[in-house]
Coordinates of C-alpha atoms in Angstrom, one line a residue:
M505 CA -27.8 35.7 41.9
P506 CA -26.5 32.7 40.1
Q507 CA -26.6 29.7 40.9
I508 CA -24.0 28.2 43.8
T509 CA -22.9 25.0 41.4
P510 CA -19.6 23.1 43.0
S511 CA -18.6 25.2 39.6
R512 CA -18.8 27.9 40.6
L513 CA -17.3 26.7 44.1
L514 CA -14.4 25.7 43.2
L515 CA -14.0 28.8 41.7
Y516 CA -14.8 31.0 44.4
A517 CA -11.8 28.9 45.8
A518 CA -9.2 29.4 43.6
L519 CA -9.5 33.4 43.8
A520 CA -9.4 33.2 47.6
G521 CA -6.8 31.1 46.8
L522 CA -4.5 33.8 45.0
L523 CA -5.3 36.7 47.0
A524 CA -4.3 34.0 49.8
W525 CA -0.8 33.5 47.5
S526 CA -0.5 37.6 47.4
V527 CA -0.8 38.0 50.6
A528 CA 1.7 35.4 51.8
L529 CA 3.8 36.8 48.8
T530 CA 4.1 39.9 50.7
F531 CA 5.0 38.7 54.4
L532 CA 7.3 36.3 52.5
S533 CA 9.4 38.9 50.7
G534 CA 10.3 40.6 54.6
A535 CA 12.9 37.5 54.5
F536 CA 14.5 38.9 51.3
A537 CA 15.9 42.7 52.3
Y538 CA 17.9 43.9 49.6
E539 CA 20.9 43.9 52.2
R540 CA 20.8 40.0 53.4
D541 CA 23.0 37.1 51.1
V542 CA 20.9 35.0 48.9
L543 CA 21.7 31.7 50.7
D544 CA 20.3 33.6 54.1
K545 CA 16.7 34.5 52.0
P546 CA 14.3 31.4 51.6
V547 CA 14.6 31.0 47.6
L548 CA 13.3 27.5 47.5
V549 CA 9.9 28.6 49.2
F550 CA 9.0 31.8 47.3
V551 CA 9.9 29.7 43.7
L552 CA 7.5 26.9 45.2
T553 CA 5.1 28.9 46.7
Q554 CA 4.8 30.9 43.1
S555 CA 4.6 28.1 40.9
G556 CA 1.8 26.9 43.2
A557 CA 0.0 30.3 42.7
G558 CA 0.9 29.0 39.0
A559 CA -1.5 26.8 39.3
I560 CA -3.9 27.9 41.5
Y561 CA -4.4 30.4 38.7
L562 CA -5.0 28.0 35.9
L563 CA -7.5 26.2 38.1
A564 CA -9.6 29.5 38.5
L565 CA -9.2 29.3 34.6
W566 CA -10.3 26.3 34.3
Q567 CA -13.4 26.5 36.5
L568 CA -14.5 30.6 34.8
K569 CA -14.7 28.7 31.4
Q570 CA -17.3 25.9 33.0
V571 CA -19.5 29.0 33.9
E572 CA -21.2 32.0 32.3
S573 CA -19.8 35.2 31.8
S574 CA -21.8 38.2 33.3
R575 CA -20.2 41.9 34.7
G576 CA -20.8 40.7 38.1
L577 CA -18.5 38.0 37.6
I578 CA -16.1 40.3 35.7
A579 CA -16.4 42.8 39.0
V580 CA -15.7 40.3 40.9
L581 CA -12.9 39.3 38.9
L582 CA -11.3 43.0 39.1
A583 CA -11.9 43.4 42.8
V584 CA -9.4 40.2 43.2
G585 CA -7.0 41.3 41.1
L586 CA -6.8 44.7 42.1
V587 CA -6.3 43.7 45.9
M588 CA -3.5 41.2 44.5
R589 CA -2.3 44.3 43.1
L590 CA -2.3 46.5 46.1
S591 CA -0.5 43.8 48.3
Q592 CA 2.5 44.4 46.4
F593 CA 2.6 47.6 47.9
A594 CA 3.5 46.8 51.5
A595 CA 6.2 44.1 49.7
T596 CA 9.2 44.1 50.0
P597 CA 11.3 43.1 46.1
I598 CA 11.5 39.7 45.4
L599 CA 15.4 39.0 44.3
E600 CA 15.0 41.4 41.8
D601 CA 16.9 45.0 41.3
D602 CA 15.8 46.4 37.8
Y603 CA 14.1 49.0 39.7
S604 CA 16.4 51.0 40.6
R605 CA 17.5 52.2 37.0
Y606 CA 14.3 53.1 36.2
L607 CA 14.2 55.3 39.9
W608 CA 17.5 56.2 38.1
D609 CA 16.1 57.4 34.8
G610 CA 13.4 58.6 36.1
A611 CA 15.3 61.4 38.2
V612 CA 18.1 62.2 35.0
S613 CA 14.7 62.1 32.6
A614 CA 12.2 64.1 34.7
H615 CA 15.6 67.0 35.1
A616 CA 15.2 67.2 31.2
I617 CA 18.7 65.1 31.4
N618 CA 19.3 63.1 28.5
P619 CA 19.3 59.6 30.3
Y620 CA 21.5 58.3 27.7
A621 CA 24.9 60.1 28.3
H622 CA 26.5 58.9 31.1
A623 CA 26.7 56.5 33.1
P624 CA 25.8 55.4 37.0
E625 CA 29.3 54.6 37.9
A626 CA 30.9 57.2 36.9
V627 CA 27.8 59.4 38.5
R628 CA 28.8 58.0 41.4
R629 CA 32.7 58.3 40.9
H630 CA 32.2 61.7 40.2
D631 CA 33.8 62.1 36.6
S632 CA 34.7 65.0 36.0
A633 CA 32.4 65.3 33.2
I634 CA 29.4 65.4 34.5
P635 CA 27.6 68.1 34.8
D636 CA 26.8 69.4 38.1
S637 CA 23.2 69.0 37.9
V638 CA 23.9 65.5 37.2
L639 CA 26.1 65.3 40.5
R640 CA 23.4 67.1 42.6
L641 CA 20.9 64.3 41.8
G642 CA 23.2 61.5 42.3
E643 CA 24.4 63.0 46.1
E644 CA 19.7 62.8 46.3
A645 CA 19.5 58.9 44.4
D646 CA 21.9 58.0 47.5
A647 CA 21.5 54.3 48.3
V648 CA 19.2 54.3 44.4
L649 CA 22.7 55.0 42.3
E650 CA 24.5 52.4 44.2
R651 CA 22.3 49.6 43.8
V652 CA 22.0 49.7 40.1
N653 CA 23.2 47.2 39.2
H654 CA 25.6 47.1 35.4
P655 CA 26.3 50.5 36.5
S656 CA 29.1 50.9 33.9
L657 CA 26.8 50.4 31.4
R658 CA 25.0 53.6 30.3
T659 CA 20.7 53.0 30.3
I660 CA 19.1 50.5 27.3
Y661 CA 15.8 51.5 28.3
P662 CA 13.9 53.6 25.2
P663 CA 12.4 57.0 25.8
T664 CA 8.8 56.0 26.3
A665 CA 9.3 53.9 28.6
Q666 CA 11.7 56.8 30.3
A667 CA 8.3 59.4 30.2
M668 CA 7.2 56.1 32.5
F669 CA 9.6 56.1 34.9
A670 CA 9.8 60.3 35.2
I671 CA 5.8 60.2 35.8
G672 CA 6.6 57.4 39.2
Y673 CA 9.4 60.3 39.9
W674 CA 7.1 62.9 39.9
I675 CA 4.9 61.1 42.0
K676 CA 7.2 59.3 44.7
P677 CA 11.0 60.7 44.2
F678 CA 13.8 57.6 44.3
D679 CA 11.0 55.1 45.8
I680 CA 9.6 52.3 44.0
Q681 CA 6.0 53.4 45.5
G682 CA 5.8 56.0 43.0
L683 CA 6.5 53.3 39.5
R684 CA 4.0 51.0 41.5
W685 CA 1.4 53.7 41.5
T686 CA 2.5 54.3 38.4
W687 CA 1.9 50.6 37.0
L688 CA -1.2 50.4 39.1
G689 CA -2.9 53.6 36.6
L690 CA -1.9 52.1 33.8
D691 CA -2.3 48.6 34.2
L692 CA -6.3 49.4 35.2
V693 CA -5.9 51.7 30.9
I694 CA -5.0 48.3 29.9
A695 CA -7.7 46.5 31.8
G696 CA -10.4 49.1 29.9
M697 CA -8.5 48.1 26.6
L698 CA -9.0 44.3 27.1
L699 CA -12.6 44.7 28.2
V700 CA -13.4 46.9 25.1
L701 CA -12.0 44.2 22.7
L702 CA -13.3 41.1 24.5
R703 CA -16.8 42.6 24.4
G704 CA -18.9 40.1 22.2
S705 CA -17.0 37.0 23.5
T706 CA -19.0 34.8 25.0
H707 CA -16.0 33.7 28.0
A708 CA -15.3 37.1 28.3
A709 CA -15.0 36.7 32.1
W710 CA -12.4 33.6 31.6
N711 CA -10.5 35.8 28.7
F712 CA -10.2 38.5 31.2
A713 CA -8.7 36.5 33.9
V714 CA -5.8 35.1 32.1
Y715 CA -4.3 38.5 31.8
W716 CA -5.7 40.0 35.3
L717 CA -5.2 37.1 37.2
N718 CA -1.6 36.0 36.1
P719 CA 0.7 35.2 39.7
L720 CA 3.6 36.5 37.3
L721 CA 2.3 39.8 36.3
I722 CA 1.5 40.3 40.2
K723 CA 5.1 39.7 41.2
E724 CA 7.2 40.6 38.3
V725 CA 5.5 44.2 37.9
F726 CA 4.1 45.0 41.3
N727 CA 6.7 43.6 43.6
S728 CA 9.6 43.7 41.7
G729 CA 9.0 47.3 39.6
H730 CA 9.7 45.8 35.9
M731 CA 8.7 47.9 33.4
E732 CA 6.4 45.7 30.5
L733 CA 3.6 47.3 31.0
V734 CA 4.6 49.9 28.8
V735 CA 5.0 47.8 26.0
I736 CA 2.2 45.6 27.0
A737 CA -0.4 49.5 26.8
T738 CA 1.1 50.5 23.5
L739 CA 0.9 47.7 22.4
L740 CA -3.3 46.7 23.1
A741 CA -4.1 50.2 22.0
T742 CA -2.7 49.4 18.5
L743 CA -5.3 46.5 18.3
L744 CA -8.0 48.9 19.8
A745 CA -7.3 51.4 17.1
V746 CA -7.1 48.6 14.0
V747 CA -10.7 47.4 15.3
F748 CA -12.0 50.4 14.9
R749 CA -9.9 51.6 11.6
R750 CA -7.9 54.2 13.0
W751 CA -4.9 53.1 10.7
L752 CA -2.7 56.7 11.1
I753 CA -3.3 55.9 15.1
V754 CA -2.1 52.3 14.0
G755 CA 1.2 54.2 12.9
F756 CA 1.1 56.1 16.1
T757 CA 0.5 53.8 19.3
L758 CA 3.0 50.8 17.4
G759 CA 5.5 54.2 17.5
L760 CA 5.0 54.8 21.2
A761 CA 6.3 51.0 21.2
V762 CA 8.9 50.3 20.1
G763 CA 9.9 53.4 21.8
A764 CA 9.4 51.2 25.1
K765 CA 11.1 48.0 23.5
I766 CA 12.5 48.2 19.8
W767 CA 11.1 44.8 19.2
P768 CA 7.3 46.0 18.7
M769 CA 8.7 46.4 15.1
L770 CA 8.9 43.0 14.1
W771 CA 4.3 43.3 14.4
A772 CA 5.0 46.4 11.6
P773 CA 3.9 43.6 8.8
L774 CA 1.4 41.8 10.2
L775 CA -0.7 45.3 11.0
L776 CA 0.3 46.6 7.1
R777 CA -1.6 43.3 6.2
H778 CA -4.6 44.6 7.8
V779 CA -5.2 47.5 6.7
D780 CA -7.9 48.6 4.3
G781 CA -7.8 50.7 1.1
S782 CA -5.1 51.3 -1.1
W783 CA -1.6 51.3 -0.9
K784 CA -1.7 54.6 0.2
R785 CA -2.6 54.2 3.3
R786 CA -0.9 51.6 4.0
L787 CA 2.4 53.7 3.2
G788 CA 0.5 56.3 5.6
V789 CA 0.5 53.9 8.3
V790 CA 4.3 53.4 7.5
V791 CA 5.2 57.2 7.2
V792 CA 4.1 57.4 10.6
V793 CA 5.3 54.7 12.4
V794 CA 9.0 55.3 11.7
I795 CA 8.4 59.8 12.1
T796 CA 7.0 59.1 15.6
A797 CA 10.1 55.7 16.6
A798 CA 12.5 57.7 15.0
V799 CA 11.9 60.9 17.2
L800 CA 11.4 59.1 19.7
L801 CA 14.3 56.2 19.7
A802 CA 16.5 59.4 18.2
P803 CA 18.4 60.0 21.7
M804 CA 19.3 57.0 22.9
L805 CA 20.4 55.9 18.5
T806 CA 22.8 58.7 18.1
S807 CA 24.6 58.3 22.0
R808 CA 28.0 56.8 22.3
L809 CA 26.8 52.7 20.9
D810 CA 30.3 51.8 22.0
H811 CA 31.0 49.2 24.8
A812 CA 29.3 50.8 27.8
S813 CA 26.4 51.4 26.4
G814 CA 23.0 48.9 27.6
L815 CA 21.6 48.6 24.2
T816 CA 25.4 47.8 22.6
A817 CA 25.7 44.6 25.7
Y818 CA 22.5 43.7 25.4
A819 CA 22.5 42.7 21.9
E820 CA 26.2 41.6 21.8
R821 CA 26.1 38.9 24.8
W822 CA 23.4 38.9 27.5
Q823 CA 22.0 35.1 27.8
M824 CA 20.3 34.2 30.8
N825 CA 17.4 31.1 31.3
D826 CA 17.2 30.4 27.5
S827 CA 16.4 27.2 26.5
A828 CA 16.2 26.7 22.7
F829 CA 18.8 29.7 21.8
M830 CA 20.9 28.0 24.1
V831 CA 21.4 24.3 22.4
I832 CA 22.2 27.0 19.4
H833 CA 24.5 28.6 20.7
E834 CA 26.5 25.8 22.1
T835 CA 25.5 24.2 18.3
A836 CA 27.7 27.4 17.3
K837 CA 30.7 27.6 20.1
L838 CA 31.6 23.2 18.6
L839 CA 31.8 24.9 15.0
V840 CA 32.7 28.6 15.0
P841 CA 33.7 29.0 18.9
S842 CA 35.4 33.3 18.4
H843 CA 32.0 33.8 16.7
A844 CA 29.0 32.0 18.0
Q845 CA 26.9 34.5 19.7
I846 CA 26.5 36.4 16.6
V847 CA 25.9 32.8 15.3
A848 CA 23.8 31.9 17.6
R849 CA 22.1 35.1 17.1
S850 CA 22.1 35.1 13.5
I851 CA 20.5 32.1 13.4
V852 CA 17.6 33.1 15.8
G853 CA 17.2 35.7 13.6
L854 CA 16.7 33.7 10.3
I855 CA 13.7 31.8 12.6
L856 CA 12.2 34.4 13.5
L857 CA 12.2 36.1 9.6
G858 CA 10.4 32.7 8.7
V859 CA 7.6 32.5 11.4
M860 CA 6.8 35.6 10.1
I861 CA 7.2 34.6 6.5
A862 CA 4.8 31.7 7.2
V863 CA 2.7 33.6 9.5
M864 CA 1.7 35.9 6.2
R865 CA 1.5 33.5 4.4
R866 CA -1.4 32.2 5.6
R867 CA -4.7 31.6 3.8
R868 CA -7.3 33.4 6.3
A869 CA -9.4 36.6 5.5
A870 CA -6.8 39.6 7.3
S871 CA -9.4 39.8 9.6
D872 CA -9.2 36.1 11.2
G873 CA -4.9 36.1 11.1
L874 CA -4.3 38.5 13.6
I875 CA -3.8 37.8 16.8
P876 CA -2.4 34.1 15.8
G877 CA -0.1 36.4 13.7
A878 CA 0.7 38.2 16.3
L879 CA 1.1 35.7 19.1
A880 CA 3.0 33.4 16.9
V881 CA 5.3 36.1 15.7
T882 CA 5.7 37.5 20.0
A883 CA 5.8 33.7 21.3
A884 CA 8.6 32.7 18.9
L885 CA 10.7 35.4 20.0
F886 CA 9.8 35.4 23.9
L887 CA 10.9 31.4 22.9
L888 CA 13.9 31.5 21.1
S889 CA 15.4 34.4 22.8
P890 CA 18.7 34.3 24.4
T891 CA 17.3 36.5 27.5
Q892 CA 13.7 34.3 28.4
F893 CA 13.2 35.6 31.9
S894 CA 9.5 35.7 33.6
W895 CA 9.4 39.3 32.9
Y896 CA 9.5 38.9 29.4
Y897 CA 6.6 36.2 29.3
L898 CA 3.9 39.3 30.3
W899 CA 4.8 40.4 26.5
I900 CA 2.7 37.7 25.5
L901 CA 0.2 37.8 27.7
P902 CA -3.1 40.3 26.9
L903 CA -2.7 37.9 23.4
L904 CA -3.4 34.7 25.8
A905 CA -6.1 36.4 26.5
L906 CA -7.6 37.0 23.5
R907 CA -5.9 33.7 22.0
P908 CA -5.8 31.5 25.5
R909 CA -3.1 28.4 24.9
P910 CA -2.8 25.5 27.0
S911 CA 1.2 25.3 26.6
L912 CA 1.8 29.3 27.3
L913 CA -0.2 29.2 29.8
A914 CA 1.5 26.8 31.1
L915 CA 4.6 28.7 31.5
T916 CA 3.0 31.0 34.9
V917 CA 3.8 27.5 36.7
T918 CA 7.3 27.1 35.2
L919 CA 8.9 29.9 35.1
P920 CA 9.4 30.9 38.9
M921 CA 12.3 28.2 38.3
Y922 CA 14.7 30.3 37.6
Y923 CA 14.6 32.3 40.6
L924 CA 16.3 28.7 41.7
R925 CA 19.4 30.0 39.8
F926 CA 20.3 32.6 42.2
P927 CA 21.2 30.5 45.2
L928 CA 22.9 27.9 42.8
S929 CA 25.3 30.6 41.6
A930 CA 26.2 32.2 45.0
M931 CA 27.2 28.1 46.1
G932 CA 29.3 27.6 42.5
H933 CA 27.3 25.3 41.1
A934 CA 25.5 27.6 38.3
A935 CA 25.9 25.4 35.5
W936 CA 23.7 22.9 37.1
F937 CA 20.6 25.0 36.8
D938 CA 21.8 26.3 32.6
Y939 CA 22.0 22.7 31.5
G940 CA 20.1 21.2 33.6
L941 CA 16.6 22.9 35.5
I942 CA 16.3 24.7 32.8
W943 CA 14.8 22.0 30.7
I944 CA 12.1 21.1 33.5
E945 CA 10.7 24.5 33.3
F946 CA 10.9 24.8 29.2
A947 CA 11.0 20.6 28.0
P948 CA 7.2 20.8 29.0
V949 CA 5.5 23.5 27.1
W950 CA 7.9 23.0 24.2
L951 CA 6.4 19.7 24.5
M952 CA 2.8 20.7 24.8
L953 CA 4.0 23.6 22.0
G954 CA 4.5 20.2 19.5
L955 CA 1.0 18.0 20.2
E956 CA -0.8 21.6 19.9
G957 CA 0.6 21.9 16.7
C958 CA -0.1 18.4 15.2
W959 CA -4.1 18.9 16.9
S960 CA -4.2 22.3 16.1
R961 CA -8.1 23.3 14.9
R962 CA -9.5 26.3 13.2
P963 CA -10.3 28.9 15.7
G964 CA -13.4 30.6 17.0
P965 CA -13.9 34.2 16.3
T966 CA -12.0 36.9 15.8
L967 CA -10.7 40.0 18.0
V968 CA -11.9 41.7 14.7
E969 CA -15.7 39.6 14.4
Q970 CA -16.1 39.6 18.2
S971 CA -16.2 43.7 18.1
E972 CA -18.1 43.9 15.1
T973 CA -21.1 44.6 17.2
L974 CA -19.0 47.5 19.0
T975 CA -17.4 48.9 15.8
C976 CA -21.2 49.4 14.4
S977 CA -22.4 50.6 17.5
T978 CA -19.9 53.4 18.2
A979 CA -19.7 54.4 14.2
N980 CA -23.9 54.9 14.7
A981 CA -23.6 56.4 17.6

């Protein structure tokens, strides 16, 4: 039995604090019923509670670094994280309704109907062009269809995500609980993959807790129902395939990731750099990625990419909770007012290209650059995005489990401030958030990133190096 030290006692206190937070969040969520006016909801209490949970989470990580990792400790972390997730099954979604779109899309996809063909608003109006089968499904959906946000837009979610929505529908039609069970099953798979990737790490429990205990993950996925676990699972499967050098599987799983959120295509150059062997093997990976992604995305990309397309609307004008992009966009508005959005987005694209080139030019051995490179590209995508939603932060969370960065972990504390925009907007003061509070949310993180850049040192053992024993033992088995 491990010795009870002050560090271990403080760790257990932090874990108990996270459990207490998850239960408190469930009770607090009752005040966030969909029908209530946003000004009647305790948004400030929620934000303080969520940020406080982020601080407790960072304390737990600090204490985990002080204690020896063991299977028993990992089992405790698994149990705590599982209870945190299950507690949200009794909760009301807080200040989010994206899940309504998932429920509708899942029903449509489960009935083998093209989800990109009709906007929810057209179904609600009973437009003459809507097939009877879709109209009947709309009548079954009832309140779910009425709560779909941006109902005039056809869905933005690619087919890999649609498949998971359909599974949620099969578990429990038109009910967020079906999604929650789907996400729980997927998250347990993610946990298993992370533990395999962390085999050989001297701080496996600490690394694992970075992902498994994160309060933003609990709130955004298991309370609000967001679908980010789909892209996380496919990207982790891609990393696992790299460790085992199963290159065609690398291409297939990356193609699945692109079919969940198109942006994982940014990983392709990084992954190709780490493919062993000749150019023919690399070409094989490219072919598999392209074919998988093309087959998955075909229904979406061959639909009408007009003003009613969710993908078109998102690419052209979506902007919310942005920091760096806001500066770029406001500058572009001064120079080219009529084309500010496209200019700002083009500049961000060029910056991302520059980050990619810088990562690719690093002189490290191939096995030493994959995780830092993937983290750099994915974090740059999030931090430069015109939509820095707190659930998008989850894209980098599994990479932080493999390469923790204090600056990016600090976002767990600051990102909940986004929800203050809801009541401010209702009071007509959205600009107070967009041009003021946003910098309290992001400026400390940008400052910490700058300091980390100045003080950076060569990192420790890499993912592939840590997994070498596992790979060899598997090959011998």
